[in-house]
Amino acid sequence: MAATFYDFRRRTTTVLSALLFFAVLAFGATDPWAFAVVACTMFVLAAAWAVRIVRQPYPAAFSWFYAPLAAVAGAGLIQMTLDRTASSYRTAGELGWWLVYCTFFALLLNVLGDISLRRDVQRRLAYLGGLVSFAAILQWVFSPQAAYGLRRAPGADLFGPFVDAETFAFLIELVFPSALLLAFRDSERKLSLFASCTAMVAAIGVSGSLVGQGLLALEFLVTLVAATYLAARTMSRRTWRPQSLLTALGAIAIAVVLFVGLSSDVRQRLTQGFEPVDTPGVFVLTRSDVLRTSWQLFQQQPTLGHGLGAFGPAFSSAVPRQDGFHWEHGHNDPVELAVEIGLAGIVAQALMLALILLAARGREMRAWVGLVMPLAVVWGHSWVRSPLRTPALVLVALTVLALLAARSDRSARTAAQA
């Protein structure tokens, strides 16, 4: 008996979830071999969907969220076609990843029309965060210089499968709010979900990332207040008021203490050099210098940019040479994307933010807290780091975005049972 479309979507969800776990655990999918595994799996899965739709027509999901992703990929394709890039090799590699991102997001939107599959994906994200956090704590205790006790990265400050604690913090910022809300809501898996949330908090606590700790404190505060408010709907007014007041006051006190300490760290980051250089006479750039140079690069090529993924070569040509120092990215994704693809990068980001707000309009508080807030926090954090340079983080962010963008479609559900 042939599988129904629901079975087909459920199996697709399982494959996509497994691919997400693989990408995160395979050092963020930053190595060529990891890209090969992810890309081949994605395109084989897309081909299977194409064959299935030809054999049995299915109402494919449409979303305006395709537009900003296609804009970035399209800009890279135009640059390659016109040979308008500082590094054709890097642009080709980055374009390959963006095609994977577009395919991954399109498949997710087509499988998340069913609410049961959406809940499965949310649980898996929560367990992914807990698993990676547990592995990171073990690595921090037993082998701080080697990922999984096997792989060393000279010059890097490894934490879990990622190159540093800041990169790890992005993953937790994306999955923690939804996991905590789900833990309060899912009575059957409450213990395991709370265990995952506890592991995430503990991992961020030992990571040494002050920005990550501060942002997680913010997410924890907002999520806890939201969960308390939602719980009030099923509790008596008399019982809820004291609990909600104490919860809010305690959470606010913790957040204030953390953010007072965090503010000094942020000010220091804006003025400090990226790497200590002991060589006399070597000029060390600060973040302000990087922003000024990036603005000059944008003015040189405002229309098409310097090449998708080619920020490193473009930036190196505009700054004095530094011994033992090579710029691969600017630790500022919004600015870096504008330098790489010009106006298309600015338009794509503005359009994405607008679409997120439109998709969240009229949605319940859970969507705002569990989906919109993580995306906003990560976008804000990306102004001082570069999560786009870790493909696994982009895939996780696209999963959160797909959960927000997916809508239950009656015709799709009818076709799925055929």
Short mmCIF file of C-alpha atoms in Angstrom, two decimals:
data_model
loop_
_atom_site.label_atom_id
_atom_site.label_comp_id
_atom_site.label_asym_id
_atom_site.label_seq_id
_atom_site.Cartn_x
_atom_site.Cartn_y
_atom_site.Cartn_z
CA MET A 1 0.00 0.00 0.00
CA ALA A 2 1.39 3.40 -1.01
CA ALA A 3 2.16 5.83 1.77
CA THR A 4 -0.20 8.77 2.17
CA PHE A 5 1.07 12.30 1.78
CA TYR A 6 0.90 12.67 5.56
CA ASP A 7 3.26 9.71 5.94
CA PHE A 8 5.51 11.21 3.28
CA ARG A 9 5.61 14.55 5.11
CA ARG A 10 6.22 12.84 8.44
CA ARG A 11 9.19 10.94 7.00
CA THR A 12 10.48 14.14 5.44
CA THR A 13 10.26 15.83 8.84
CA THR A 14 12.29 13.00 10.35
CA VAL A 15 14.99 13.31 7.68
CA LEU A 16 15.16 17.10 8.02
CA SER A 17 15.40 16.82 11.81
CA ALA A 18 18.18 14.24 11.53
CA LEU A 19 19.98 16.50 9.07
CA LEU A 20 19.68 19.39 11.52
CA PHE A 21 21.15 17.29 14.34
CA PHE A 22 23.98 16.21 12.05
CA ALA A 23 24.77 19.77 10.94
CA VAL A 24 24.98 21.05 14.51
CA LEU A 25 26.97 18.13 15.89
CA ALA A 26 29.32 18.04 12.87
CA PHE A 27 31.09 21.17 14.13
CA GLY A 28 28.37 23.45 12.80
CA ALA A 29 28.71 22.03 9.25
CA THR A 30 31.63 24.35 8.54
CA ASP A 31 33.79 21.69 6.86
CA PRO A 32 33.50 20.77 3.15
CA TRP A 33 32.61 17.15 3.93
CA ALA A 34 29.71 18.27 6.12
CA PHE A 35 28.49 20.56 3.34
CA ALA A 36 28.61 17.64 0.91
CA VAL A 37 26.48 15.46 3.20
CA VAL A 38 23.91 18.20 3.86
CA ALA A 39 23.71 19.36 0.24
CA CYS A 40 23.40 15.87 -1.27
CA THR A 41 20.73 14.87 1.25
CA MET A 42 18.75 18.07 0.64
CA PHE A 43 18.74 17.82 -3.12
CA VAL A 44 17.90 14.10 -3.11
CA LEU A 45 15.00 14.87 -0.79
CA ALA A 46 13.88 17.72 -3.05
CA ALA A 47 14.00 15.38 -6.05
CA ALA A 48 11.88 12.83 -4.17
CA TRP A 49 9.31 15.54 -3.47
CA ALA A 50 9.28 16.58 -7.13
CA VAL A 51 8.64 12.99 -8.26
CA ARG A 52 5.91 12.52 -5.66
CA ILE A 53 4.13 15.74 -6.64
CA VAL A 54 4.24 14.79 -10.33
CA ARG A 55 2.69 11.41 -9.52
CA GLN A 56 0.12 12.86 -7.13
CA PRO A 57 -0.57 16.63 -7.29
CA TYR A 58 -0.22 18.38 -3.96
CA PRO A 59 -0.94 22.04 -3.05
CA ALA A 60 2.58 23.32 -2.40
CA ALA A 61 2.97 25.91 0.34
CA PHE A 62 3.68 29.46 -0.77
CA SER A 63 5.22 32.10 1.46
CA TRP A 64 6.59 35.60 0.99
CA PHE A 65 9.49 34.47 3.16
CA TYR A 66 10.94 32.91 0.03
CA ALA A 67 11.65 36.42 -1.30
CA PRO A 68 14.50 37.56 1.01
CA LEU A 69 16.21 34.16 0.78
CA ALA A 70 15.89 34.18 -3.00
CA ALA A 71 17.20 37.76 -3.10
CA VAL A 72 20.46 36.74 -1.43
CA ALA A 73 20.89 33.65 -3.60
CA GLY A 74 19.92 35.62 -6.72
CA ALA A 75 22.46 38.33 -5.96
CA GLY A 76 25.19 35.72 -5.64
CA LEU A 77 24.14 34.12 -8.93
CA ILE A 78 24.23 37.49 -10.72
CA GLN A 79 27.69 38.20 -9.31
CA MET A 80 28.95 34.85 -10.56
CA THR A 81 27.38 35.38 -13.99
CA LEU A 82 28.83 38.89 -14.41
CA ASP A 83 32.12 38.00 -12.68
CA ARG A 84 31.58 40.82 -10.17
CA THR A 85 33.10 39.27 -7.08
CA ALA A 86 36.36 39.61 -5.19
CA SER A 87 36.61 35.81 -5.00
CA SER A 88 34.70 33.58 -7.42
CA TYR A 89 35.63 30.49 -5.41
CA ARG A 90 34.15 31.85 -2.18
CA THR A 91 31.05 33.20 -3.88
CA ALA A 92 30.41 29.83 -5.52
CA GLY A 93 30.73 28.06 -2.17
CA GLU A 94 28.46 30.52 -0.37
CA LEU A 95 25.93 30.38 -3.21
CA GLY A 96 25.81 26.60 -2.80
CA TRP A 97 24.93 27.02 0.87
CA TRP A 98 22.20 29.56 0.11
CA LEU A 99 20.64 27.17 -2.39
CA VAL A 100 20.64 24.56 0.39
CA TYR A 101 19.03 27.07 2.76
CA CYS A 102 16.28 27.87 0.25
CA THR A 103 15.57 24.18 -0.38
CA PHE A 104 15.58 23.37 3.34
CA PHE A 105 13.15 26.19 4.13
CA ALA A 106 10.81 25.30 1.25
CA LEU A 107 10.60 21.66 2.33
CA LEU A 108 10.00 22.66 5.96
CA LEU A 109 7.12 24.92 4.99
CA ASN A 110 5.51 22.08 3.06
CA VAL A 111 5.70 19.63 5.97
CA LEU A 112 4.79 21.95 8.84
CA GLY A 113 1.23 22.58 7.71
CA ASP A 114 0.19 19.84 10.13
CA ILE A 115 0.12 20.92 13.78
CA SER A 116 1.32 17.52 15.04
CA LEU A 117 4.44 17.76 12.87
CA ARG A 118 5.07 21.30 14.11
CA ARG A 119 4.99 20.07 17.70
CA ASP A 120 7.38 17.25 16.83
CA VAL A 121 9.85 19.72 15.33
CA GLN A 122 9.59 22.00 18.39
CA ARG A 123 10.34 19.08 20.71
CA ARG A 124 13.30 18.03 18.61
CA LEU A 125 14.71 21.55 18.71
CA ALA A 126 14.42 21.48 22.51
CA TYR A 127 16.17 18.11 22.71
CA LEU A 128 18.84 19.31 20.26
CA GLY A 129 19.63 22.26 22.53
CA GLY A 130 19.77 19.99 25.57
CA LEU A 131 21.96 17.39 23.85
CA VAL A 132 24.48 19.91 22.55
CA SER A 133 24.55 21.67 25.94
CA PHE A 134 25.21 18.41 27.76
CA ALA A 135 27.99 17.55 25.30
CA ALA A 136 29.45 21.05 25.73
CA ILE A 137 29.53 20.71 29.52
CA LEU A 138 31.29 17.35 29.25
CA GLN A 139 33.81 18.80 26.82
CA TRP A 140 34.37 21.81 29.11
CA VAL A 141 35.08 19.49 32.05
CA PHE A 142 37.11 16.70 30.46
CA SER A 143 38.67 18.01 27.21
CA PRO A 144 38.47 21.81 26.93
CA GLN A 145 41.02 21.86 24.11
CA ALA A 146 39.37 19.25 21.87
CA ALA A 147 35.84 18.86 20.55
CA TYR A 148 34.47 15.43 21.52
CA GLY A 149 37.93 14.77 22.94
CA LEU A 150 39.19 14.15 19.40
CA ARG A 151 39.37 17.28 17.29
CA ARG A 152 41.67 20.15 18.18
CA ALA A 153 41.50 23.64 16.72
CA PRO A 154 44.67 25.66 17.41
CA GLY A 155 43.88 29.29 18.13
CA ALA A 156 40.19 28.64 18.77
CA ASP A 157 38.38 28.67 22.09
CA LEU A 158 36.28 25.54 21.55
CA PHE A 159 32.98 25.08 23.30
CA GLY A 160 30.91 22.05 22.39
CA PRO A 161 30.94 21.42 18.63
CA PHE A 162 31.49 25.11 17.87
CA VAL A 163 34.59 27.22 17.48
CA ASP A 164 33.82 29.38 20.52
CA ALA A 165 31.26 30.06 23.24
CA GLU A 166 29.68 32.98 21.37
CA THR A 167 28.73 30.72 18.48
CA PHE A 168 27.29 28.19 20.92
CA ALA A 169 25.25 30.98 22.54
CA PHE A 170 23.45 31.64 19.25
CA LEU A 171 22.09 28.09 19.20
CA ILE A 172 20.75 28.36 22.76
CA GLU A 173 19.22 31.78 22.08
CA LEU A 174 17.29 30.27 19.18
CA VAL A 175 15.85 27.20 20.91
CA PHE A 176 15.59 28.07 24.61
CA PRO A 177 12.36 30.16 24.72
CA SER A 178 10.34 27.63 22.72
CA ALA A 179 11.76 24.76 24.80
CA LEU A 180 10.86 26.45 28.09
CA LEU A 181 7.32 27.26 26.94
CA LEU A 182 6.93 23.69 25.74
CA ALA A 183 8.17 22.37 29.09
CA PHE A 184 5.45 24.30 30.90
CA ARG A 185 2.83 23.06 28.44
CA ASP A 186 3.73 19.44 27.61
CA SER A 187 2.68 17.32 30.60
CA GLU A 188 3.83 14.03 29.05
CA ARG A 189 7.44 15.13 28.44
CA LYS A 190 7.75 17.79 31.14
CA LEU A 191 10.70 16.17 32.93
CA SER A 192 12.83 15.64 29.82
CA LEU A 193 12.06 19.12 28.47
CA PHE A 194 12.92 20.79 31.77
CA ALA A 195 16.13 18.73 31.84
CA SER A 196 17.02 20.09 28.39
CA CYS A 197 16.33 23.67 29.51
CA THR A 198 18.44 23.15 32.64
CA ALA A 199 21.33 21.83 30.53
CA MET A 200 21.12 24.90 28.27
CA VAL A 201 21.22 27.31 31.20
CA ALA A 202 24.12 25.42 32.80
CA ALA A 203 26.09 25.35 29.55
CA ILE A 204 25.67 29.08 28.99
CA GLY A 205 26.67 29.62 32.61
CA VAL A 206 30.03 27.87 32.20
CA SER A 207 30.66 29.09 28.65
CA GLY A 208 32.05 32.45 29.71
CA SER A 209 29.99 34.31 27.09
CA LEU A 210 28.72 37.37 28.96
CA VAL A 211 26.64 38.51 26.00
CA GLY A 212 25.09 35.05 25.74
CA GLN A 213 24.40 35.00 29.47
CA GLY A 214 22.75 38.42 29.35
CA LEU A 215 20.59 37.61 26.34
CA LEU A 216 19.57 34.27 27.82
CA ALA A 217 18.62 36.08 31.04
CA LEU A 218 16.41 38.38 28.96
CA GLU A 219 14.79 35.44 27.20
CA PHE A 220 14.31 33.62 30.49
CA LEU A 221 12.67 36.68 32.04
CA VAL A 222 10.25 37.24 29.17
CA THR A 223 9.44 33.54 28.77
CA LEU A 224 8.85 33.04 32.49
CA VAL A 225 6.51 36.02 32.70
CA ALA A 226 4.67 34.83 29.58
CA ALA A 227 4.34 31.28 30.92
CA THR A 228 3.03 32.64 34.22
CA TYR A 229 0.50 34.80 32.42
CA LEU A 230 -0.67 31.91 30.25
CA ALA A 231 -0.98 29.69 33.31
CA ALA A 232 -3.20 32.34 34.90
CA ARG A 233 -5.95 31.46 32.45
CA THR A 234 -6.39 28.09 34.14
CA MET A 235 -5.81 29.23 37.72
CA SER A 236 -7.94 31.30 40.04
CA ARG A 237 -7.19 35.02 40.20
CA ARG A 238 -6.56 34.76 43.94
CA THR A 239 -3.97 31.99 43.55
CA TRP A 240 -2.15 33.50 40.61
CA ARG A 241 -1.54 37.06 41.76
CA PRO A 242 1.04 36.43 44.52
CA GLN A 243 2.89 33.86 42.40
CA SER A 244 3.04 36.11 39.36
CA LEU A 245 4.19 39.11 41.40
CA LEU A 246 7.00 37.18 43.12
CA THR A 247 8.06 35.58 39.83
CA ALA A 248 8.19 38.91 38.02
CA LEU A 249 10.09 40.71 40.81
CA GLY A 250 12.62 37.90 41.18
CA ALA A 251 13.21 37.61 37.44
CA ILE A 252 13.56 41.38 37.04
CA ALA A 253 16.09 41.52 39.90
CA ILE A 254 18.20 38.78 38.30
CA ALA A 255 18.00 40.46 34.89
CA VAL A 256 19.01 43.88 36.26
CA VAL A 257 22.08 42.44 38.00
CA LEU A 258 23.15 40.57 34.87
CA PHE A 259 22.63 43.50 32.51
CA VAL A 260 24.47 45.98 34.74
CA GLY A 261 27.50 43.71 34.52
CA LEU A 262 26.89 43.10 30.82
CA SER A 263 26.84 46.78 29.85
CA SER A 264 30.50 47.25 30.77
CA ASP A 265 31.43 44.20 28.70
CA VAL A 266 29.57 45.62 25.68
CA ARG A 267 31.36 48.97 25.99
CA GLN A 268 34.69 47.15 26.19
CA ARG A 269 33.90 45.11 23.08
CA LEU A 270 33.22 48.25 21.04
CA THR A 271 36.70 49.63 21.67
CA GLN A 272 38.93 46.60 22.05
CA GLY A 273 40.98 45.00 19.30
CA PHE A 274 39.87 41.66 17.94
CA GLU A 275 43.14 39.90 18.72
CA PRO A 276 46.04 40.81 20.97
CA VAL A 277 49.13 41.48 18.88
CA ASP A 278 52.49 41.70 20.62
CA THR A 279 54.47 42.70 17.53
CA PRO A 280 55.64 46.35 17.87
CA GLY A 281 54.24 48.70 15.24
CA VAL A 282 51.38 46.42 14.19
CA PHE A 283 48.07 48.28 14.03
CA VAL A 284 45.13 46.49 15.66
CA LEU A 285 41.68 47.27 14.29
CA THR A 286 38.72 47.88 16.59
CA ARG A 287 35.07 47.28 15.74
CA SER A 288 34.66 50.98 14.98
CA ASP A 289 37.49 50.73 12.44
CA VAL A 290 35.82 47.71 10.86
CA LEU A 291 32.51 49.58 10.56
CA ARG A 292 34.17 52.60 8.93
CA THR A 293 36.08 50.43 6.46
CA SER A 294 32.95 48.39 5.70
CA TRP A 295 31.04 51.60 4.94
CA GLN A 296 33.78 52.65 2.53
CA LEU A 297 33.61 49.25 0.82
CA PHE A 298 29.83 49.53 0.52
CA GLN A 299 30.18 52.96 -1.10
CA GLN A 300 32.57 51.51 -3.66
CA GLN A 301 30.11 48.83 -4.82
CA PRO A 302 26.62 49.79 -3.54
CA THR A 303 24.64 47.98 -6.23
CA LEU A 304 26.10 44.48 -6.52
CA GLY A 305 28.57 44.42 -3.63
CA HIS A 306 31.96 42.75 -3.54
CA GLY A 307 30.76 39.15 -3.78
CA LEU A 308 28.65 36.82 -1.67
CA GLY A 309 30.98 35.23 0.90
CA ALA A 310 33.89 37.40 -0.29
CA PHE A 311 34.04 39.86 2.61
CA GLY A 312 37.48 38.59 3.63
CA PRO A 313 39.33 39.32 0.36
CA ALA A 314 37.49 42.64 -0.09
CA PHE A 315 38.27 43.81 3.44
CA SER A 316 41.90 42.70 3.34
CA SER A 317 42.45 44.86 0.26
CA ALA A 318 41.19 47.95 2.10
CA VAL A 319 43.19 47.77 5.36
CA PRO A 320 46.90 47.82 6.17
CA ARG A 321 48.53 44.42 6.15
CA GLN A 322 48.85 42.87 9.60
CA ASP A 323 51.37 40.16 10.44
CA GLY A 324 49.69 36.94 11.50
CA PHE A 325 46.26 38.45 11.06
CA HIS A 326 43.83 37.60 8.27
CA TRP A 327 40.28 38.91 8.10
CA GLU A 328 37.66 36.32 7.15
CA HIS A 329 34.59 38.20 8.38
CA GLY A 330 33.69 41.42 10.15
CA HIS A 331 31.92 40.08 13.25
CA ASN A 332 28.83 41.96 12.08
CA ASP A 333 26.50 40.01 9.80
CA PRO A 334 24.08 42.83 8.79
CA VAL A 335 26.94 45.08 7.71
CA GLU A 336 28.89 42.21 6.18
CA LEU A 337 25.92 41.15 4.05
CA ALA A 338 25.53 44.72 2.79
CA VAL A 339 29.21 44.80 1.80
CA GLU A 340 28.96 41.43 0.03
CA ILE A 341 25.78 41.91 -2.03
CA GLY A 342 25.12 45.64 -1.80
CA LEU A 343 21.59 47.01 -1.65
CA ALA A 344 20.15 43.50 -2.01
CA GLY A 345 21.55 42.68 1.43
CA ILE A 346 19.88 45.69 3.04
CA VAL A 347 16.57 45.08 1.26
CA ALA A 348 16.59 41.36 2.13
CA GLN A 349 17.10 42.07 5.83
CA ALA A 350 14.45 44.81 5.94
CA LEU A 351 11.99 42.58 4.09
CA MET A 352 12.69 39.65 6.41
CA LEU A 353 12.07 41.75 9.53
CA ALA A 354 8.84 43.14 8.07
CA LEU A 355 7.60 39.67 7.10
CA ILE A 356 8.34 38.32 10.59
CA LEU A 357 6.25 41.08 12.16
CA LEU A 358 3.43 40.51 9.66
CA ALA A 359 3.47 36.75 10.26
CA ALA A 360 3.33 37.28 14.03
CA ARG A 361 0.52 39.82 13.85
CA GLY A 362 -2.60 38.39 15.42
CA ARG A 363 -0.79 35.28 16.67
CA GLU A 364 -0.96 34.16 20.28
CA MET A 365 1.65 35.11 22.85
CA ARG A 366 3.43 31.76 22.49
CA ALA A 367 4.40 32.62 18.91
CA TRP A 368 5.77 36.03 19.90
CA VAL A 369 7.78 34.68 22.82
CA GLY A 370 8.84 31.29 21.46
CA LEU A 371 9.50 32.21 17.82
CA VAL A 372 9.69 35.96 17.20
CA MET A 373 11.78 36.82 20.25
CA PRO A 374 14.59 34.29 19.49
CA LEU A 375 14.87 35.54 15.92
CA ALA A 376 15.00 39.16 17.12
CA VAL A 377 17.59 38.36 19.79
CA VAL A 378 19.83 36.51 17.34
CA TRP A 379 19.56 39.30 14.77
CA GLY A 380 20.55 41.82 17.44
CA HIS A 381 23.43 39.61 18.61
CA SER A 382 24.62 39.25 15.01
CA TRP A 383 25.67 42.92 15.03
CA VAL A 384 28.69 41.91 17.11
CA ARG A 385 29.24 38.36 15.81
CA SER A 386 28.83 36.34 12.59
CA PRO A 387 26.30 33.49 12.95
CA LEU A 388 25.74 33.41 9.18
CA ARG A 389 29.24 31.93 8.87
CA THR A 390 28.09 28.81 10.74
CA PRO A 391 25.67 26.97 8.41
CA ALA A 392 24.12 24.88 11.19
CA LEU A 393 22.97 28.05 12.97
CA VAL A 394 21.33 29.30 9.79
CA LEU A 395 19.48 25.98 9.43
CA VAL A 396 18.24 26.20 13.04
CA ALA A 397 17.14 29.81 12.50
CA LEU A 398 15.29 28.79 9.33
CA THR A 399 13.55 26.04 11.29
CA VAL A 400 12.32 28.59 13.85
CA LEU A 401 11.29 30.87 10.99
CA ALA A 402 9.39 28.04 9.28
CA LEU A 403 7.52 27.29 12.51
CA LEU A 404 6.41 30.92 12.52
CA ALA A 405 5.58 31.09 8.82
CA ALA A 406 3.80 27.73 8.53
CA ARG A 407 0.03 27.86 8.47
CA SER A 408 -2.41 24.99 8.73
CA ASP A 409 -4.00 24.62 5.31
CA ARG A 410 -7.28 22.75 5.03
CA SER A 411 -6.79 21.70 1.41
CA ALA A 412 -3.29 20.46 2.20
CA ARG A 413 -4.58 18.38 5.10
CA THR A 414 -7.25 16.88 2.85
CA ALA A 415 -4.70 16.00 0.20
CA ALA A 416 -2.37 14.57 2.81
CA GLN A 417 -4.85 11.88 3.74
CA ALA A 418 -5.25 10.74 0.14
#
